[in-house]
Amino acid sequence: MSELLLLACALLSWIITCQSGPWRPCTDMLQLDLLSRVLPGTGTAQDGIHIVQSRGSRGFQFSGSPQLFRFPASQLFVNCNFFPAEFSIVVTLKIPQITPEKSEYIFTLLDGDSDELLLGLRLSQNNLHFLQKGHGPKKRTTFKAVGLDDNRWHTVVLAVTGHYTILTVDCGRPLELVLESPFPDDLDTTGSTFFIASRRRWNGLFSGLIRQLVLLPGSDATSRICPSSEPRLSALSVPQALLHLPIKPSSTDLPLHPYEAEVRVTAGESPPCGHSEEGQLWFSTLKKGLFLCDGMMWLTMLQVKEKLDYVEDHQDLFTSSETFDIEVFHIPSVGLFIATANRDSNLGSGIYKWTDGKFERYQNISTYDAQAWQYFTVGKKKFLVVANCRSKDAGDQEQSVIYKWSSRKLKFIHYQTLNTHSARDWEAFNIRDETFLAVANHRQGERNHNIDSVIYKWNPVTQFFEVNQTIPTAGAYDWEFFTIGPYYFLVVANTFNGRSTVIDSTIYIWLGGMFQPYQSITTFGAIDWEMFQIENRVFLAVANSQMLTEEGKIQYSINSTIYELSIASQTFIKFQDIETNSALDWEYFTVGDDKFLVVANSYDGSSYSLNSVIYRWQGYEGFVPVHRLRTNGCRDWEFFNTTDGSYLIYSSARAALSKVLKLRTI
């Protein structure tokens, strides 16, 4: 017993002696540039690391053995061997979309010579994973739908403190997740190794670009780099090799780091632009421009800017009956299509494919007074949904139908039926990692216009859409979804409340897992909303079709209005009134640096044969008319591009004829 007491006293004396000395953190509490530690002493690149410039900024691309991109943790933790209990990780990266079954590592901290992971950051499709060992089994904290794999630069700050993990992307609104247990304050890094862009193995090697990777012990780095004039490129510590132009070597010296581009010249269609072509230059004699492949698409470097000169007739598209809506969509590896929403229930609606510079009939689908089509995707699945205004048989419940693209049959097949009420429009959209469909229910029966429109949500378990929310509407005709920064909006075009068309249309904002009213705007038989942005200005244009008062007076030649988001009041305020004739649609498009709006004028009270007008953005003057196009009962406009140029197509609600117009440029 006496020996045990002596041992206890000795241990107590040792603890007191150790604690009496000055306390020092494991690191110097300064920002620790992890990226520079896998570069030579000069700070330049080495074998297996290439400097690549993309979208005006540079980053390192890792292509060599992962064993080259490592360093011992003891280089960082000089005073003790414990990882900080509170810290931030700052990373600036750019990566193309990651396939669903794949994941890639930004960095890992591995224990000794084993493959046991102590800490790491991993990317998968649309998700960011924070990995830690903690006490017991490995833990994973996942931030979903962060959208980092979109082939654009992003700066991410991941702050860890206690029970909380906080993610800030591009100086935006922070996302906070609560950990099951606080981050350990005794994570021992003795003998551990940092691996940059990998987890020691080739599998999971980061395929994108990394511009900075910094560990900041003890604090949240967000306040150090935000706000920023360039939030996607906010810098805490970027290696010097990425901040300067490449140094031109002498003729006898090797280059300090790889930096090169291949130039291809063509006179016809654009060459492929994928991951293997990233960094290549392409000169097009047809487009008169120089383009750079960013791994997904060709970016314009230098080009003679196109300007719209005139509009010419390109194709008369004869449809089965009058057409209320046209949906333009592209199926990868298959081609460009349009779907026409046709009135005649006996003849159905058509799908047309762009073939040899013209649209040709591809498939016919049974519809019932179809009002609109919407193309959308859920993962790899491709869908078309039709808004049927009438039922198959008189007196039956009206139903709209979702069709799914069959890659085996190369056509759309029936997938799901949804009960609707004189449906006028479908709007598909994504919020974070979930897919929604909103239907504009116009009326129930012949007189009741004050009914609910419905928002459906995709159930990944049942693989069907289910009711998520109902919203009271008044003769709803259109939904328009849009985002502003981190916020999601949905605006409805309310047309008629049973007495008058002079009613409020409402903008809704996504809060607490549902849409809630944000702002009401008085409209006049609103049929369509079009949202667009010009630089950092946000606009909403409404197509007002008619002014019917409770006294029974009706006007068709009225103003349609463009609203602009006011940063001061955080509401949309009137920007410009444009006189229209029973306007049914707005379409925004660009040609070169010019921005345009085209309106579908349908009726002036005496005639359906009217001019629909293209307006050009003139800055302080707003939109001014530049082209007047003769149309007959114009119902819808759509803009699309092909390798041959730019086009507009309009549908007629008065004749079984739609027209494709080509935009001639100079």
mmCIF file of N, CA and C in Angstrom, residues 7 17 20 55 61 76 169 216 236 259 275 300 330 370-371 387 420 537 547 555 630 653:
data_model
loop_
_atom_site.group_PDB
_atom_site.id
_atom_site.type_symbol
_atom_site.label_atom_id
_atom_site.label_comp_id
_atom_site.label_asym_id
_atom_site.label_seq_id
_atom_site.Cartn_x
_atom_site.Cartn_y
_atom_site.Cartn_z
ATOM 1 N N LEU A 7 3.754 6.141 -5.416
ATOM 2 C CA LEU A 7 3.578 6.303 -6.863
ATOM 3 C C LEU A 7 2.557 7.384 -7.174
ATOM 4 N N THR A 17 4.020 19.916 -11.631
ATOM 5 C CA THR A 17 5.217 20.518 -12.230
ATOM 6 C C THR A 17 4.981 20.883 -13.689
ATOM 7 N N SER A 20 2.623 23.847 -14.144
ATOM 8 C CA SER A 20 3.092 25.140 -13.642
ATOM 9 C C SER A 20 3.817 25.939 -14.713
ATOM 10 N N ARG A 55 -11.186 30.628 -66.342
ATOM 11 C CA ARG A 55 -12.083 31.731 -65.982
ATOM 12 C C ARG A 55 -11.313 32.889 -65.333
ATOM 13 N N GLN A 61 -3.528 21.755 -60.635
ATOM 14 C CA GLN A 61 -4.179 20.509 -61.023
ATOM 15 C C GLN A 61 -3.224 19.365 -60.688
ATOM 16 N N LEU A 76 3.268 21.120 -38.912
ATOM 17 C CA LEU A 76 2.289 22.122 -38.469
ATOM 18 C C LEU A 76 2.197 22.199 -36.954
ATOM 19 N N VAL A 169 -20.212 29.469 -48.239
ATOM 20 C CA VAL A 169 -19.789 29.356 -49.632
ATOM 21 C C VAL A 169 -19.886 30.718 -50.292
ATOM 22 N N LEU A 216 -6.822 27.377 -40.396
ATOM 23 C CA LEU A 216 -6.712 28.490 -39.448
ATOM 24 C C LEU A 216 -7.165 27.989 -38.084
ATOM 25 N N LEU A 236 -7.301 34.106 -48.445
ATOM 26 C CA LEU A 236 -6.650 34.169 -47.142
ATOM 27 C C LEU A 236 -5.149 33.945 -47.318
ATOM 28 N N TYR A 259 2.810 25.314 -68.317
ATOM 29 C CA TYR A 259 1.749 26.272 -68.645
ATOM 30 C C TYR A 259 1.662 26.348 -70.158
ATOM 31 N N HIS A 275 -13.277 17.157 -70.231
ATOM 32 C CA HIS A 275 -12.205 17.252 -69.246
ATOM 33 C C HIS A 275 -10.835 17.113 -69.902
ATOM 34 N N THR A 300 -15.784 32.329 -74.349
ATOM 35 C CA THR A 300 -15.325 33.327 -75.304
ATOM 36 C C THR A 300 -14.150 34.107 -74.728
ATOM 37 N N HIS A 330 -33.394 20.099 -74.928
ATOM 38 C CA HIS A 330 -32.314 19.346 -75.551
ATOM 39 C C HIS A 330 -32.062 18.083 -74.751
ATOM 40 N N ALA A 370 -54.504 20.828 -74.569
ATOM 41 C CA ALA A 370 -53.227 21.073 -73.889
ATOM 42 C C ALA A 370 -52.900 22.564 -73.874
ATOM 43 N N GLN A 371 -52.440 23.040 -72.713
ATOM 44 C CA GLN A 371 -52.118 24.453 -72.549
ATOM 45 C C GLN A 371 -50.621 24.730 -72.444
ATOM 46 N N ALA A 387 -49.926 20.187 -69.318
ATOM 47 C CA ALA A 387 -51.058 20.773 -68.611
ATOM 48 C C ALA A 387 -52.298 20.601 -69.486
ATOM 49 N N THR A 420 -55.756 17.634 -61.925
ATOM 50 C CA THR A 420 -55.620 19.089 -62.001
ATOM 51 C C THR A 420 -56.966 19.702 -62.352
ATOM 52 N N ARG A 537 -28.635 43.550 -61.829
ATOM 53 C CA ARG A 537 -30.007 44.045 -61.657
ATOM 54 C C ARG A 537 -30.992 42.924 -61.979
ATOM 55 N N MET A 547 -58.062 44.309 -69.126
ATOM 56 C CA MET A 547 -58.572 44.964 -67.932
ATOM 57 C C MET A 547 -60.096 44.862 -67.946
ATOM 58 N N GLN A 555 -60.813 46.298 -71.550
ATOM 59 C CA GLN A 555 -59.810 46.913 -72.410
ATOM 60 C C GLN A 555 -58.717 45.889 -72.697
ATOM 61 N N ARG A 630 -45.089 40.662 -87.760
ATOM 62 C CA ARG A 630 -46.512 40.391 -87.973
ATOM 63 C C ARG A 630 -46.859 39.000 -87.469
ATOM 64 N N ALA A 653 -52.508 30.894 -81.444
ATOM 65 C CA ALA A 653 -53.727 30.336 -80.849
ATOM 66 C C ALA A 653 -54.920 30.487 -81.790
#
